[in-house]
Amino acid sequence: MGRRVADVTSLTAGVVIGALGVLLLLDNLEAIDMKFAHLAPAVTATAGAILLARGLSRSRER
Amino acid sequence: MNTSDDTTQIQPEPRRLTRSRDRVLGGVGGGLGRYFDVDPIIFRIGLVALTVFGGAGIFIYVAALLFVPAEGSERPALGVRFFRGDRGVLRRVALITAVIVGSGLLAISSAWATGMGAGETVACVAILLGIALVVAAFRGGARWLILPTLAIAIPACVVSAAGVDFHGGVGERSYRPQTVEQIQDSYELGVGHLEVDLRGVRFPPGDQPLELRAGTGAIELLVPKDVCVSTKARIGAGYVGALDRESGGVDVNWNEDSASHRSTPRLVVDGDVGLGALLISEHPVDEDRGFDGGGNGTNDACLTPAA
């Protein structure tokens, strides 16, 4: 029986979006003070991680 | 012996514009480069320049993606098949449109909910969807869920980082008090344009506090010339112009603590704008000219005793 491989794109997206959700929750609970200076790199890293995972899984599929 | 009659003449293939496999994005620049026999980088730079200056490049690119077939493909381009009524293409276009419109609506709802104080709920939804994506990854994946989840999480984060508060309503508000007693402690607006015109007020010596709040939009405060203005403001992303000084960008913290002579009235402004501008001027800001620092007052009242 073949081992099922996880979908790397969904896995990465889930982890990074979940992390973004945690940041949002902490900011709303006033545990941290989220500013654009923190958010811009976080959002860019999120998009970058998802695109990277998609690219890597595509090249593996080929 | 006749050799010339037996020779098969090879006809050159007619030149056909196709999207190249040598691609950066959709192969449009590469295809154009091969068709005109020049370096594709020329077309790539041209398309980027047209996109930056005026935005025409993006329309040309999308049109080429739709109507120029891919290299090696026998099928007509996607746009041609769409107009011929190809069911598969129609279904795909309908699905993509639905996903884009749905994600847009989700983004607006998420931003609005966060600005109305339901940021914790939106954050929990984003975390749960993140967990759902991780679980789904081990059951074949759920890539279709990525865009809607991003549409919920990112606008909420932007609104939260900017400190946008949509309480206070939407629209245009204009206040023109004529006496100090008529001035409210605080003026607040959710989205829109808030104008507070204090030019008709005769201020007594001493401090007069004033709080101004806007979620998204512009606050315009008009002050009399004989009043010293001390300003403290926080702008999530946007611009602050206080008489002869200005600053803009993200996370702007403005603090201009101007002291005045005892006999001079002083207006102590505490401003907070999530996304937008706070403008303090001695006369209405010309919409065509914009806020030009230096032409809106000098705050000279802070330097001189009242007459």
PDB file of N, CA, C and O in Angstrom, chain B residues 98-128:
ATOM      1  N   ALA B  98     -16.617  33.658  -9.881  1.00  0.00           N
ATOM      2  CA  ALA B  98     -17.297  33.450  -8.598  1.00  0.00           C
ATOM      3  C   ALA B  98     -16.298  33.474  -7.447  1.00  0.00           C
ATOM      4  O   ALA B  98     -16.564  34.082  -6.394  1.00  0.00           O
ATOM      5  N   VAL B  99     -15.138  32.849  -7.644  1.00  0.00           N
ATOM      6  CA  VAL B  99     -14.118  32.808  -6.577  1.00  0.00           C
ATOM      7  C   VAL B  99     -13.614  34.233  -6.289  1.00  0.00           C
ATOM      8  O   VAL B  99     -13.486  34.643  -5.131  1.00  0.00           O
ATOM      9  N   ILE B 100     -13.357  35.018  -7.383  1.00  0.00           N
ATOM     10  CA  ILE B 100     -12.824  36.377  -7.196  1.00  0.00           C
ATOM     11  C   ILE B 100     -13.869  37.260  -6.498  1.00  0.00           C
ATOM     12  O   ILE B 100     -13.561  37.959  -5.525  1.00  0.00           O
ATOM     13  N   VAL B 101     -15.131  37.210  -6.974  1.00  0.00           N
ATOM     14  CA  VAL B 101     -16.192  38.040  -6.375  1.00  0.00           C
ATOM     15  C   VAL B 101     -16.424  37.615  -4.918  1.00  0.00           C
ATOM     16  O   VAL B 101     -16.505  38.448  -4.004  1.00  0.00           O
ATOM     17  N   GLY B 102     -16.487  36.297  -4.687  1.00  0.00           N
ATOM     18  CA  GLY B 102     -16.712  35.775  -3.335  1.00  0.00           C
ATOM     19  C   GLY B 102     -15.589  36.202  -2.394  1.00  0.00           C
ATOM     20  O   GLY B 102     -15.841  36.634  -1.261  1.00  0.00           O
ATOM     21  N   SER B 103     -14.345  36.107  -2.872  1.00  0.00           N
ATOM     22  CA  SER B 103     -13.204  36.487  -2.028  1.00  0.00           C
ATOM     23  C   SER B 103     -13.234  37.991  -1.740  1.00  0.00           C
ATOM     24  O   SER B 103     -12.897  38.417  -0.632  1.00  0.00           O
ATOM     25  N   GLY B 104     -13.635  38.784  -2.737  1.00  0.00           N
ATOM     26  CA  GLY B 104     -13.752  40.237  -2.538  1.00  0.00           C
ATOM     27  C   GLY B 104     -14.775  40.554  -1.458  1.00  0.00           C
ATOM     28  O   GLY B 104     -14.522  41.380  -0.563  1.00  0.00           O
ATOM     29  N   LEU B 105     -15.921  39.864  -1.516  1.00  0.00           N
ATOM     30  CA  LEU B 105     -16.967  40.089  -0.508  1.00  0.00           C
ATOM     31  C   LEU B 105     -16.485  39.663   0.876  1.00  0.00           C
ATOM     32  O   LEU B 105     -16.733  40.346   1.879  1.00  0.00           O
ATOM     33  N   LEU B 106     -15.773  38.521   0.907  1.00  0.00           N
ATOM     34  CA  LEU B 106     -15.219  38.052   2.190  1.00  0.00           C
ATOM     35  C   LEU B 106     -14.236  39.067   2.751  1.00  0.00           C
ATOM     36  O   LEU B 106     -14.233  39.352   3.952  1.00  0.00           O
ATOM     37  N   ALA B 107     -13.394  39.631   1.869  1.00  0.00           N
ATOM     38  CA  ALA B 107     -12.379  40.607   2.304  1.00  0.00           C
ATOM     39  C   ALA B 107     -13.048  41.844   2.900  1.00  0.00           C
ATOM     40  O   ALA B 107     -12.646  42.322   3.963  1.00  0.00           O
ATOM     41  N   ILE B 108     -14.099  42.346   2.223  1.00  0.00           N
ATOM     42  CA  ILE B 108     -14.802  43.542   2.720  1.00  0.00           C
ATOM     43  C   ILE B 108     -15.467  43.235   4.068  1.00  0.00           C
ATOM     44  O   ILE B 108     -15.362  44.007   5.018  1.00  0.00           O
ATOM     45  N   SER B 109     -16.132  42.069   4.144  1.00  0.00           N
ATOM     46  CA  SER B 109     -16.828  41.700   5.388  1.00  0.00           C
ATOM     47  C   SER B 109     -15.837  41.555   6.538  1.00  0.00           C
ATOM     48  O   SER B 109     -16.101  42.012   7.659  1.00  0.00           O
ATOM     49  N   SER B 110     -14.698  40.920   6.241  1.00  0.00           N
ATOM     50  CA  SER B 110     -13.702  40.690   7.291  1.00  0.00           C
ATOM     51  C   SER B 110     -13.125  42.025   7.792  1.00  0.00           C
ATOM     52  O   SER B 110     -12.976  42.227   9.002  1.00  0.00           O
ATOM     53  N   ALA B 111     -12.832  42.938   6.837  1.00  0.00           N
ATOM     54  CA  ALA B 111     -12.291  44.252   7.219  1.00  0.00           C
ATOM     55  C   ALA B 111     -13.321  45.025   8.043  1.00  0.00           C
ATOM     56  O   ALA B 111     -12.988  45.637   9.064  1.00  0.00           O
ATOM     57  N   TRP B 112     -14.580  44.977   7.608  1.00  0.00           N
ATOM     58  CA  TRP B 112     -15.645  45.711   8.298  1.00  0.00           C
ATOM     59  C   TRP B 112     -15.840  45.162   9.717  1.00  0.00           C
ATOM     60  O   TRP B 112     -15.921  45.915  10.694  1.00  0.00           O
ATOM     61  N   ALA B 113     -15.897  43.819   9.816  1.00  0.00           N
ATOM     62  CA  ALA B 113     -16.102  43.197  11.139  1.00  0.00           C
ATOM     63  C   ALA B 113     -14.963  43.565  12.090  1.00  0.00           C
ATOM     64  O   ALA B 113     -15.198  43.896  13.256  1.00  0.00           O
ATOM     65  N   THR B 114     -13.727  43.551  11.584  1.00  0.00           N
ATOM     66  CA  THR B 114     -12.576  43.892  12.436  1.00  0.00           C
ATOM     67  C   THR B 114     -12.661  45.354  12.883  1.00  0.00           C
ATOM     68  O   THR B 114     -12.421  45.669  14.049  1.00  0.00           O
ATOM     69  N   GLY B 115     -13.023  46.240  11.932  1.00  0.00           N
ATOM     70  CA  GLY B 115     -13.141  47.661  12.259  1.00  0.00           C
ATOM     71  C   GLY B 115     -14.281  47.954  13.220  1.00  0.00           C
ATOM     72  O   GLY B 115     -14.282  48.987  13.904  1.00  0.00           O
ATOM     73  N   MET B 116     -15.254  47.040  13.289  1.00  0.00           N
ATOM     74  CA  MET B 116     -16.385  47.225  14.204  1.00  0.00           C
ATOM     75  C   MET B 116     -16.140  46.554  15.558  1.00  0.00           C
ATOM     76  O   MET B 116     -17.029  46.468  16.393  1.00  0.00           O
ATOM     77  N   GLY B 117     -14.943  45.999  15.737  1.00  0.00           N
ATOM     78  CA  GLY B 117     -14.590  45.452  17.054  1.00  0.00           C
ATOM     79  C   GLY B 117     -14.704  43.949  17.174  1.00  0.00           C
ATOM     80  O   GLY B 117     -14.569  43.414  18.277  1.00  0.00           O
ATOM     81  N   ALA B 118     -14.949  43.256  16.032  1.00  0.00           N
ATOM     82  CA  ALA B 118     -15.060  41.795  16.102  1.00  0.00           C
ATOM     83  C   ALA B 118     -13.774  41.124  15.619  1.00  0.00           C
ATOM     84  O   ALA B 118     -13.796  40.038  15.043  1.00  0.00           O
ATOM     85  N   GLY B 119     -12.642  41.789  15.861  1.00  0.00           N
ATOM     86  CA  GLY B 119     -11.350  41.275  15.399  1.00  0.00           C
ATOM     87  C   GLY B 119     -11.010  39.911  15.978  1.00  0.00           C
ATOM     88  O   GLY B 119     -10.443  39.062  15.281  1.00  0.00           O
ATOM     89  N   GLU B 120     -11.371  39.664  17.250  1.00  0.00           N
ATOM     90  CA  GLU B 120     -11.061  38.360  17.879  1.00  0.00           C
ATOM     91  C   GLU B 120     -11.769  37.237  17.133  1.00  0.00           C
ATOM     92  O   GLU B 120     -11.193  36.184  16.866  1.00  0.00           O
ATOM     93  N   THR B 121     -13.044  37.482  16.777  1.00  0.00           N
ATOM     94  CA  THR B 121     -13.830  36.462  16.070  1.00  0.00           C
ATOM     95  C   THR B 121     -13.197  36.172  14.715  1.00  0.00           C
ATOM     96  O   THR B 121     -13.042  35.006  14.323  1.00  0.00           O
ATOM     97  N   VAL B 122     -12.837  37.244  13.985  1.00  0.00           N
ATOM     98  CA  VAL B 122     -12.235  37.061  12.657  1.00  0.00           C
ATOM     99  C   VAL B 122     -10.918  36.297  12.792  1.00  0.00           C
ATOM    100  O   VAL B 122     -10.615  35.404  11.990  1.00  0.00           O
ATOM    101  N   ALA B 123     -10.130  36.642  13.833  1.00  0.00           N
ATOM    102  CA  ALA B 123      -8.855  35.951  14.056  1.00  0.00           C
ATOM    103  C   ALA B 123      -9.090  34.462  14.308  1.00  0.00           C
ATOM    104  O   ALA B 123      -8.377  33.616  13.759  1.00  0.00           O
ATOM    105  N   CYS B 124     -10.118  34.143  15.122  1.00  0.00           N
ATOM    106  CA  CYS B 124     -10.417  32.723  15.416  1.00  0.00           C
ATOM    107  C   CYS B 124     -10.831  31.994  14.137  1.00  0.00           C
ATOM    108  O   CYS B 124     -10.445  30.838  13.915  1.00  0.00           O
ATOM    109  N   VAL B 125     -11.629  32.659  13.285  1.00  0.00           N
ATOM    110  CA  VAL B 125     -12.048  32.049  12.011  1.00  0.00           C
ATOM    111  C   VAL B 125     -10.819  31.755  11.152  1.00  0.00           C
ATOM    112  O   VAL B 125     -10.680  30.668  10.579  1.00  0.00           O
ATOM    113  N   ALA B 126      -9.880  32.728  11.088  1.00  0.00           N
ATOM    114  CA  ALA B 126      -8.661  32.542  10.279  1.00  0.00           C
ATOM    115  C   ALA B 126      -7.828  31.375  10.827  1.00  0.00           C
ATOM    116  O   ALA B 126      -7.324  30.552  10.057  1.00  0.00           O
ATOM    117  N   ILE B 127      -7.733  31.282  12.166  1.00  0.00           N
ATOM    118  CA  ILE B 127      -6.947  30.181  12.772  1.00  0.00           C
ATOM    119  C   ILE B 127      -7.607  28.834  12.463  1.00  0.00           C
ATOM    120  O   ILE B 127      -6.945  27.876  12.064  1.00  0.00           O
ATOM    121  N   LEU B 128      -8.942  28.777  12.608  1.00  0.00           N
ATOM    122  CA  LEU B 128      -9.658  27.520  12.344  1.00  0.00           C
ATOM    123  C   LEU B 128      -9.513  27.099  10.881  1.00  0.00           C
ATOM    124  O   LEU B 128      -9.329  25.919  10.580  1.00  0.00           O
TER     125      LEU B 128
END
